[in-house]
Coordinates of C-alpha atoms in Angstrom, one line a residue:
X1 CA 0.9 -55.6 -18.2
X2 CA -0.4 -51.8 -18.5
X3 CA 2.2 -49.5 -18.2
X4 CA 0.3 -47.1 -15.5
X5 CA 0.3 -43.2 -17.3
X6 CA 2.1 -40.6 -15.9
X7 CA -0.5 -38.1 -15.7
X8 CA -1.5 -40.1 -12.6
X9 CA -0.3 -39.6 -9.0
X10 CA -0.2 -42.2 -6.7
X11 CA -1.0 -42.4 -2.7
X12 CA 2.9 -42.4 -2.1
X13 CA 3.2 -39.2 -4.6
X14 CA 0.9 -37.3 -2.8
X15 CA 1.8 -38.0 0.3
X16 CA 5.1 -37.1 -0.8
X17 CA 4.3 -33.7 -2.0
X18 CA 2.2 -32.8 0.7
X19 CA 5.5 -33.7 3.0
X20 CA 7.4 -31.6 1.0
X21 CA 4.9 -28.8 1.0
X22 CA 5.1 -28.4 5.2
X23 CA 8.9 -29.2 5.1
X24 CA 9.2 -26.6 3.4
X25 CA 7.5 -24.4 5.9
X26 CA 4.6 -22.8 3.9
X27 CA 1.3 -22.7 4.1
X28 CA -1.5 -23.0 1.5
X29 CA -4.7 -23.1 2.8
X30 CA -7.7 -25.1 1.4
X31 CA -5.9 -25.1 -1.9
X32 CA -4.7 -28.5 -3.6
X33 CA -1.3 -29.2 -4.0
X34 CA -1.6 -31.1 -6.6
X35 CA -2.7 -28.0 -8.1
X36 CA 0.3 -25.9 -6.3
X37 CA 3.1 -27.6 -8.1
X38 CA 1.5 -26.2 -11.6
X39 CA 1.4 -22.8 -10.6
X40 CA 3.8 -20.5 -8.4
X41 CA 1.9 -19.4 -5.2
X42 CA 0.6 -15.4 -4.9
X43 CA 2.2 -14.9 -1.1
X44 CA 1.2 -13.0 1.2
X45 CA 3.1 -11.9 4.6
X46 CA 0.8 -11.2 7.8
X47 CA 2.8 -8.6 10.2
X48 CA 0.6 -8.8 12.9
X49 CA 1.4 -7.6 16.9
X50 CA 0.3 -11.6 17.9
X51 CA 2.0 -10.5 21.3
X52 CA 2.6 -7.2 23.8
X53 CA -0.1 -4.7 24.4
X54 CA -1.9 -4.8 21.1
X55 CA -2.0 -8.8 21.0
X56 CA -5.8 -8.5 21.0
X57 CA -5.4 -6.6 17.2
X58 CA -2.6 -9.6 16.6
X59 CA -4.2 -12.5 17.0
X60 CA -7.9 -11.8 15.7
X61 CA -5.9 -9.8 12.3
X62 CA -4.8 -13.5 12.0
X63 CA -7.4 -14.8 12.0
X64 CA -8.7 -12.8 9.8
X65 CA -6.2 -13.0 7.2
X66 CA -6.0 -16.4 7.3
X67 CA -9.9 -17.2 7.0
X68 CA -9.6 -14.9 3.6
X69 CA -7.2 -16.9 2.3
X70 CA -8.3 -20.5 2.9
X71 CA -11.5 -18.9 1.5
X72 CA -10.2 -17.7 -1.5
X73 CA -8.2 -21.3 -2.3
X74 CA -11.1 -23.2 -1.4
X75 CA -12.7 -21.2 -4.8
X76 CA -10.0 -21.7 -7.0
X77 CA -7.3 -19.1 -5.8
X78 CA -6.7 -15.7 -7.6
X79 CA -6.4 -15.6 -11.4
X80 CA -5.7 -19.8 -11.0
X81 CA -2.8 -19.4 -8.1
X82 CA -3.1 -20.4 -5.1
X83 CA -2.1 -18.1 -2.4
X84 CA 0.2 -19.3 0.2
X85 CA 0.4 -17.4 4.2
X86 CA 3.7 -16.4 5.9
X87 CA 2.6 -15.1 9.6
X88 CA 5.6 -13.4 11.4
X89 CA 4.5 -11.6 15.3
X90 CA 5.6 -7.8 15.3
X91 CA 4.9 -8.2 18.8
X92 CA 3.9 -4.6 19.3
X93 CA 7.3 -3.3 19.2
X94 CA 9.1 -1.4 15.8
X95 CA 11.9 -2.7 15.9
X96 CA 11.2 -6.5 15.7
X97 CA 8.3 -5.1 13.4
X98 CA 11.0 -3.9 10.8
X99 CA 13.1 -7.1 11.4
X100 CA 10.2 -9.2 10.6
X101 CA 9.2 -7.5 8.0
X102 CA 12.1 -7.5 6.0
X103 CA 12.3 -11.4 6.9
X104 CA 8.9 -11.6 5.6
X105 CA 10.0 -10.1 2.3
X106 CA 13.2 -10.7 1.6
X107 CA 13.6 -14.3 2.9
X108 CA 10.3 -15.9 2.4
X109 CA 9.5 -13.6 -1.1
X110 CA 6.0 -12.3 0.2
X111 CA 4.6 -10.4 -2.9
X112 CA 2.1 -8.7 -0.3
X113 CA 2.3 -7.6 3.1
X114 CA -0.9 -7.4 5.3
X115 CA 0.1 -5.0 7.9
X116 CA -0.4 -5.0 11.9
X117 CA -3.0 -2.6 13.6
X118 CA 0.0 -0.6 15.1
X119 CA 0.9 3.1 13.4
X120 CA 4.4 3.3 14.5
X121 CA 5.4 0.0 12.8
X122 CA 3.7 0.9 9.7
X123 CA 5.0 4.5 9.4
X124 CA 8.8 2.5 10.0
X125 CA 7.5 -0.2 7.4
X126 CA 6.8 2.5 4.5
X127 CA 10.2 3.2 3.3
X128 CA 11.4 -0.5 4.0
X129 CA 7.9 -1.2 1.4
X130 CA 9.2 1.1 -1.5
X131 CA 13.2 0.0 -1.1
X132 CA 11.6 -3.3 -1.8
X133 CA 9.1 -2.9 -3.9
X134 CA 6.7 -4.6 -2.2
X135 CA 3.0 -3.6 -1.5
X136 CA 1.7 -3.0 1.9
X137 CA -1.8 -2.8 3.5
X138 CA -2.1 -1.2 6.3
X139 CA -4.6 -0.8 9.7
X140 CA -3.4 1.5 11.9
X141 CA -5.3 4.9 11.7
X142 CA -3.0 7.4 13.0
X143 CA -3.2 10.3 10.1
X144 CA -0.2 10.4 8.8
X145 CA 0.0 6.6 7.4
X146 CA -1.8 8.0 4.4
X147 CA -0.4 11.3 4.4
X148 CA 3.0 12.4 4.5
X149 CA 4.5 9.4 6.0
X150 CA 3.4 7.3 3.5
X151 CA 4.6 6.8 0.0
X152 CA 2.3 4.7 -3.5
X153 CA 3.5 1.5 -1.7
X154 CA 0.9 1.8 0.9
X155 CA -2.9 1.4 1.2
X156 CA -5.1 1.7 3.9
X157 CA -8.5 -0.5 3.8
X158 CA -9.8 1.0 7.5
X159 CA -10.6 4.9 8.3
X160 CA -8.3 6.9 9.8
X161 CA -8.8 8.9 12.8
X162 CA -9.8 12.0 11.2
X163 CA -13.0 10.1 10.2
X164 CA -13.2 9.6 14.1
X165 CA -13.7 13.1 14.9
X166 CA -15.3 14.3 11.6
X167 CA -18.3 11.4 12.8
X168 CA -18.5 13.0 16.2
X169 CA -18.6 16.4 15.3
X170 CA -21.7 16.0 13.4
X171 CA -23.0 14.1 15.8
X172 CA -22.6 14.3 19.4
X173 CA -19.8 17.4 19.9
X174 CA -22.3 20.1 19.9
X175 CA -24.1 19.0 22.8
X176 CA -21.0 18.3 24.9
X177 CA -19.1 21.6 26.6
X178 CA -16.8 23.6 25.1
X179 CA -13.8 22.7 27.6
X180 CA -11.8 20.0 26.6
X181 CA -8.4 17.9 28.4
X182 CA -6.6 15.6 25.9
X183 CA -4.2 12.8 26.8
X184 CA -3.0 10.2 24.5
X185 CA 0.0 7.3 24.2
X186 CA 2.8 8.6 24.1
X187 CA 3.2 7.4 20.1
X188 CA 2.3 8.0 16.5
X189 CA -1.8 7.4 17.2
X190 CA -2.0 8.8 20.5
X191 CA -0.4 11.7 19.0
X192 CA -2.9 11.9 16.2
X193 CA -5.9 11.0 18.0
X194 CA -4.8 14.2 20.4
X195 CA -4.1 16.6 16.9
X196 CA -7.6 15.8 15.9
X197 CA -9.3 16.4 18.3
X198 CA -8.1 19.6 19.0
X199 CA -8.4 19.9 14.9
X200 CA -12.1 19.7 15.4
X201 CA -13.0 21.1 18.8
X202 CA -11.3 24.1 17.3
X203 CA -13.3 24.4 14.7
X204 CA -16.2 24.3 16.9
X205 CA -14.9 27.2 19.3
X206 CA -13.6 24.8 21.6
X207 CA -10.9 25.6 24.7
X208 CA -8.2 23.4 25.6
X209 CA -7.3 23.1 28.9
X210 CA -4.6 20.5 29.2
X211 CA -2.6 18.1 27.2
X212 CA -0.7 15.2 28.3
X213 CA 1.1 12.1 27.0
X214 CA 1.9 8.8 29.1
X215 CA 3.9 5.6 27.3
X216 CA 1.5 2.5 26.3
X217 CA 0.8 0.3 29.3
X218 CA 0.8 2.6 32.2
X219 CA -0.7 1.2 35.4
X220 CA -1.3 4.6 37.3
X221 CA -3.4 7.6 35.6
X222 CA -4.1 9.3 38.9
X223 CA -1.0 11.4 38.8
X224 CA -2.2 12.7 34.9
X225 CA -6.2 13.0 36.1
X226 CA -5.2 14.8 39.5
X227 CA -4.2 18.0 37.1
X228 CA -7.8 17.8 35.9
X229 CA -10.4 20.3 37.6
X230 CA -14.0 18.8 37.0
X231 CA -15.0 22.8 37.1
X232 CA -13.1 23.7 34.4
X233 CA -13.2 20.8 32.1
X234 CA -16.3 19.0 30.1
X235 CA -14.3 16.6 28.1
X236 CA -11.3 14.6 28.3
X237 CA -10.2 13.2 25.0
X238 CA -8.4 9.6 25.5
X239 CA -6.7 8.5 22.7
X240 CA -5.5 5.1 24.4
X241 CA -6.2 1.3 23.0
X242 CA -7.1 -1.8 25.2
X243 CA -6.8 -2.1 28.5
X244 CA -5.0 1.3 28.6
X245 CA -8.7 3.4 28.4
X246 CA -10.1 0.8 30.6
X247 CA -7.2 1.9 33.8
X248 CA -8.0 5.5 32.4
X249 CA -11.8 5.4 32.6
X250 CA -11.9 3.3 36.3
X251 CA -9.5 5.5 37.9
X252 CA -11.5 8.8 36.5
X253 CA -14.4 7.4 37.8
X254 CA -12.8 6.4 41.3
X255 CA -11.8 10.1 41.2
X256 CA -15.0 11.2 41.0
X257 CA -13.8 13.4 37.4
X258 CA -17.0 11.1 35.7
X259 CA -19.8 12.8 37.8
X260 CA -19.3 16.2 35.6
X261 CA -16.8 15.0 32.7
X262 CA -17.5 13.0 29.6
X263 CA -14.6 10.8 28.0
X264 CA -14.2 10.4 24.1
X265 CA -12.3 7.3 23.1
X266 CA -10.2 7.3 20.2
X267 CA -11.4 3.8 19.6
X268 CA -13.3 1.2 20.6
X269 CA -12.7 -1.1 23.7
X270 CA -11.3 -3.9 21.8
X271 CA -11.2 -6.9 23.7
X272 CA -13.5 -4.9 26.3
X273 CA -17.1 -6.3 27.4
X274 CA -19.4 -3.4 28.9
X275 CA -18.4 -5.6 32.4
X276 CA -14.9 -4.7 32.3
X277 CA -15.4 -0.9 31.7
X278 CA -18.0 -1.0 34.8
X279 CA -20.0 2.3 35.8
X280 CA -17.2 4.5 33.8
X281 CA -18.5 3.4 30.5
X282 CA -21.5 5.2 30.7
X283 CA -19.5 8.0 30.6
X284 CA -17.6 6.8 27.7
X285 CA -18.4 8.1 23.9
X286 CA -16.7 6.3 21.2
X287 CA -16.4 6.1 17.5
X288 CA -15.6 2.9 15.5
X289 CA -14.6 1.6 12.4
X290 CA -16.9 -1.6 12.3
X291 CA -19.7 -2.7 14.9
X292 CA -19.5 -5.1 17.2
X293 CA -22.8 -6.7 17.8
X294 CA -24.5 -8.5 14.6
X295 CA -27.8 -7.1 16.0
X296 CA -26.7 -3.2 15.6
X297 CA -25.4 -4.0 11.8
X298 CA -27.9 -2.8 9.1
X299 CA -30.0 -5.5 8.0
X300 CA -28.2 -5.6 4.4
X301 CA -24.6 -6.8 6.5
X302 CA -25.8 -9.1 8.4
X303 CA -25.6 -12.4 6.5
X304 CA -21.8 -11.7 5.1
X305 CA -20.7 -10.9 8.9
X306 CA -22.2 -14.2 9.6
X307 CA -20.7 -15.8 7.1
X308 CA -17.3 -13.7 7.4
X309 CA -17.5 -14.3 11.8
X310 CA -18.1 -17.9 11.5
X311 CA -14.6 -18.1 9.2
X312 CA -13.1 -16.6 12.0
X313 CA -14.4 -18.0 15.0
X314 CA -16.1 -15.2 15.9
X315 CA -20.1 -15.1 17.5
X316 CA -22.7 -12.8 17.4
X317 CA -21.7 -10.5 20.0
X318 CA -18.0 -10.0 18.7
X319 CA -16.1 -13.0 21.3
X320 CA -14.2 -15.8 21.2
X321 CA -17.0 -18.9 19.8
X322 CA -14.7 -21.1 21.8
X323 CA -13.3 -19.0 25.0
X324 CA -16.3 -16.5 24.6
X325 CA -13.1 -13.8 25.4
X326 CA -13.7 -10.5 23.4
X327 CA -12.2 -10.0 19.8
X328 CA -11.2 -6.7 18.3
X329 CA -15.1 -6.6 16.1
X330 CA -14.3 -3.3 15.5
X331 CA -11.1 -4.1 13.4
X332 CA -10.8 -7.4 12.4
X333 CA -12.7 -7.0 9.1
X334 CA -10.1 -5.1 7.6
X335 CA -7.0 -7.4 7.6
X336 CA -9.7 -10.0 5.6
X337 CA -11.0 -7.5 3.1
X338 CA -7.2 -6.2 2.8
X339 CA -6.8 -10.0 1.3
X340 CA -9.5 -9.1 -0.7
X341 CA -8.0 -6.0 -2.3
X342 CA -5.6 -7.9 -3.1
X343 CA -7.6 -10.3 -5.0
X344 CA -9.3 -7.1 -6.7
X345 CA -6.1 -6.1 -8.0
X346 CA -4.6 -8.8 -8.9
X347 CA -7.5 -9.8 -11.4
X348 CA -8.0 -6.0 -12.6
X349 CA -4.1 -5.4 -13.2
X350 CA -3.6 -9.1 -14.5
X351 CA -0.8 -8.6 -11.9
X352 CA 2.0 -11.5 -12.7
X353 CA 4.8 -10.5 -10.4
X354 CA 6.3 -7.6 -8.9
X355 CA 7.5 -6.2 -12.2
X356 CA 3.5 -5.6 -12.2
X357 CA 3.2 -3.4 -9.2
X358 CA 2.5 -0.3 -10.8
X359 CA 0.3 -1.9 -12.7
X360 CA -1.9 -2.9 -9.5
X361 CA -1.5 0.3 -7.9
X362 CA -3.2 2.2 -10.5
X363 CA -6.1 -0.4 -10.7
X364 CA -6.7 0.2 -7.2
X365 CA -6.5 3.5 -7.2
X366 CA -10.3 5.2 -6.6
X367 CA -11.4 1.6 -6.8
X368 CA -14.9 1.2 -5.1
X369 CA -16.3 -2.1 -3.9
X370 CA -19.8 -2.8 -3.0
X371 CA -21.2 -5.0 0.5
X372 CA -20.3 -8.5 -0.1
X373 CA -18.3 -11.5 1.6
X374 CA -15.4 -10.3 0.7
X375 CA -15.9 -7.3 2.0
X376 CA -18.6 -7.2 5.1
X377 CA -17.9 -3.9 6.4
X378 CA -19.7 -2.2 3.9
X379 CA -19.6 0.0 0.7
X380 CA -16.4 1.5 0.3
X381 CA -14.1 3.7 -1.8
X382 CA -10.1 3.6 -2.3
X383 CA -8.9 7.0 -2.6
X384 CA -6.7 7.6 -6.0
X385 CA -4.2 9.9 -4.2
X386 CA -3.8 9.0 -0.9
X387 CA -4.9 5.5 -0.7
X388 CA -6.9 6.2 1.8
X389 CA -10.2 4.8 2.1
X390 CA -13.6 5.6 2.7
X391 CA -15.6 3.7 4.8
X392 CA -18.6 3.9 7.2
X393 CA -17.8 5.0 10.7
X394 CA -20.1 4.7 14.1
X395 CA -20.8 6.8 17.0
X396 CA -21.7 4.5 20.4
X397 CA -22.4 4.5 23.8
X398 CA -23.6 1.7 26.1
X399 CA -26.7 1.6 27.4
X400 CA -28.9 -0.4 29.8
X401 CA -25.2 -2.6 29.7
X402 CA -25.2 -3.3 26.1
X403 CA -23.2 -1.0 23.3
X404 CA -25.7 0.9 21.4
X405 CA -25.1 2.3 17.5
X406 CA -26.0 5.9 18.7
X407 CA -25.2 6.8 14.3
X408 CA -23.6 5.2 11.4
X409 CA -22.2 8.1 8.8
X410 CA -21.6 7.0 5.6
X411 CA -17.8 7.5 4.2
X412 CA -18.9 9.9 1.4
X413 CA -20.1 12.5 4.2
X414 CA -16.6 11.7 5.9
X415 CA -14.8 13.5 3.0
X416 CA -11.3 15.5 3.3
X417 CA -9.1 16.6 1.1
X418 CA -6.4 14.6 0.0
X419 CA -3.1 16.3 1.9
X420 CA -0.1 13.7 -0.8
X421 CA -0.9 13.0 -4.0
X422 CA 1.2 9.3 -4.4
X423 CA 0.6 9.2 -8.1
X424 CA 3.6 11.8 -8.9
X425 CA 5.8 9.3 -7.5
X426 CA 8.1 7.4 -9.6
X427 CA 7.6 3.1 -9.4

């Protein structure tokens, strides 16, 4: 009889090692395992707010994340690896956000972090990133993130909300009155949407007139719009997420504040359809990092968004294929193409292990990636100092019931100066 060679696996083997491989809790995507037990897995840890008031960011990040990876295993993995997906939910809240993280890293050994949409836990997740050596993306856009509450362990693959108001103001702020009201959430982005705005109406010889702050969530805006005077205001600048703007906008409306008063957003409507926001979204200006509808996208983006929305289980008009609820379209791209950095960093560093980390920091540093699959949103630049990059940004407004691309400025003409330089720190 044959003795059978032991290069072979057998039915029962494999069925064995693909018991052992969701025993043991993790998750490898598209790739093999036959394959996995030759090589130790890249991991990657998704801290993503898949619950509380930012779900909408949570659940369509993981999407997003995990598309990019089952993607990336399906072609072989990075540098030969496969890459294997913790998912942990922030839940919108900093302090589970820290505890998760620190599971993330220190009990399942994530090599990479793919952050939440959420500026308060990322600003508490920097320090926690560089005590452990472990490299973070991040996609909340307050400022500060890459600026002085950052540190070299961070990178930032969205725009911040500087680019926001930089976009506007050389578009639509010089036709709107000089008279402006700000109100934000009362926490790290509020806060920065509010300091850039005035940053920028400033500049442009604008007056405030009011500024107030209410906590995330908050049901009843008629006691912060009754301080408004519709005579002595043009513009009230919301720096609110969600459903938050949407109770803002309605109840400025019902007010009757809309007839004479614009509203800027400080982001897009995510999980909004132009139904929800009713007659008070004509009112509504807004500046986004990504475009929702395929058929506003330059011709050039159209076929990886496709491609990229399909992964996703995302349609044309940026909902749900399935529940046809609306996604964060404005967003989601950037916890995908953060996978993708990865991937470019890895390969350019020959990144083995954390002891590498340096290594892949400086390869991404000023790194700049064309259109693509992996990277649908566009041409883009990673800043060498901050790690902030440079990306497109839209102005839009909806009209005859649809969101319109009113501009699209390119991220070179978004440019500011670099306020940290993380290179002068020691790794």
């Amino acid at each position: 009889m044959k003795k059978k060679s032991n290069n072979k696996l057998t039915r029962r083997d494999f069925i064995k090692t693909t018991a052992g491989a969701i025993g043991g809790a993790t998750i490898t995507l598209g790739f093999p395992n036959i394959i996995l037990a030759k090589k130790r897995p890249i991991r990657i840890g998704a801290l993503q707010d898949l619950t509380g008031p930012l779900y909408s960011f949570g659940r369509w990040g993981k999407r997003s994340v995990a598309g990019a990876v089952k993607r990336i295993n399906e072609m072989g993995g990075i540098a030969g690896r496969p890459v294997e997906l913790k998912v942990e939910d922030s839940a919108t809240n900093v302090q589970k956000g820290v505890m998760k993280l620190r599971k993330l890293i220190l009990k399942d050994k994530c090599d990479f972090i793919i952050g939440p949409c959420n500026s308060g836990i990322t600003i508490a997740s920097a320090p926690i990133a560089k005590e452990t050596n472990t490299i973070f993306f991040a996609y909340g856009t307050a400022l500060s993130i890459t600026a002085h509450k950052g540190n070299r362990y961070i990178f930032r693959g969205i725009n911040n909300v500087r680019h926001i108001f930089k976009a506007l103001a050389m578009t639509v702020l010089k036709e709107m009155g000089k008279r402006y009201y700000c109100m934000g959430a009362d926490y790290e982005w509020g806060h920065s949407v509010v300091d850039e705005a005035k940053r920028v109406f400033d500049k442009e010889g604008g007056k405030l007139i009011g500024e107030e702050y209410s906590p995330i969530g908050t049901e009843d805006f008629i006691p912060y719009l009754n301080k408004i005077n519709p005579d002595e205001v043009d513009v009230i600048i919301a720096g609110y997420f969600t459903k938050d703007i949407l109770k803002l906008a309605t109840q400025a409306y019902e007010l009757g504040l809309t007839k004479k008063v614009q509203i800027i957003g400080g982001a897009m409507p995510t999980g909004l359809t132009v139904k929800d926001l009713g007659p008070a979204g004509d009112k509504i200006w807004f500046s986004g990092y990504g475009i929702r509808r395929i058929a506003n996208m330059p011709e050039e983006l159209k076929k990886y968004n496709l491609e990229f929305r399909k992964r996703i289980g995302m349609d044309e008009e940026g909902r749900d294929i399935k529940t046809k609820e609306m996604g964060a379209a404005s967003y989601t791209w950037a916890p995908w193409e953060h996978v993708y950095w990865v991937k470019k960093g890895i390969e350019k560093s020959g990144w083995n292990s954390k002891k590498d980390n340096l290594k892949f920091m400086m390869a991404l540093e000023g790194m700049h990636v064309k259109a693509s699959y992996e990277f649908p949103q566009g041409d883009k630049t990673m800043r060498a100092e901050d790690h902030q990059v440079f990306a497109s940004q839209t102005v839009s407004k909806i009209e005859n019931g649809k969101f319109v691309v009113k501009a699209i400025i390119p991220g070179e003409k978004l440019y500011y100066p670099p306020l940290v330089d993380y290179r002068k720190e020691k790794v």
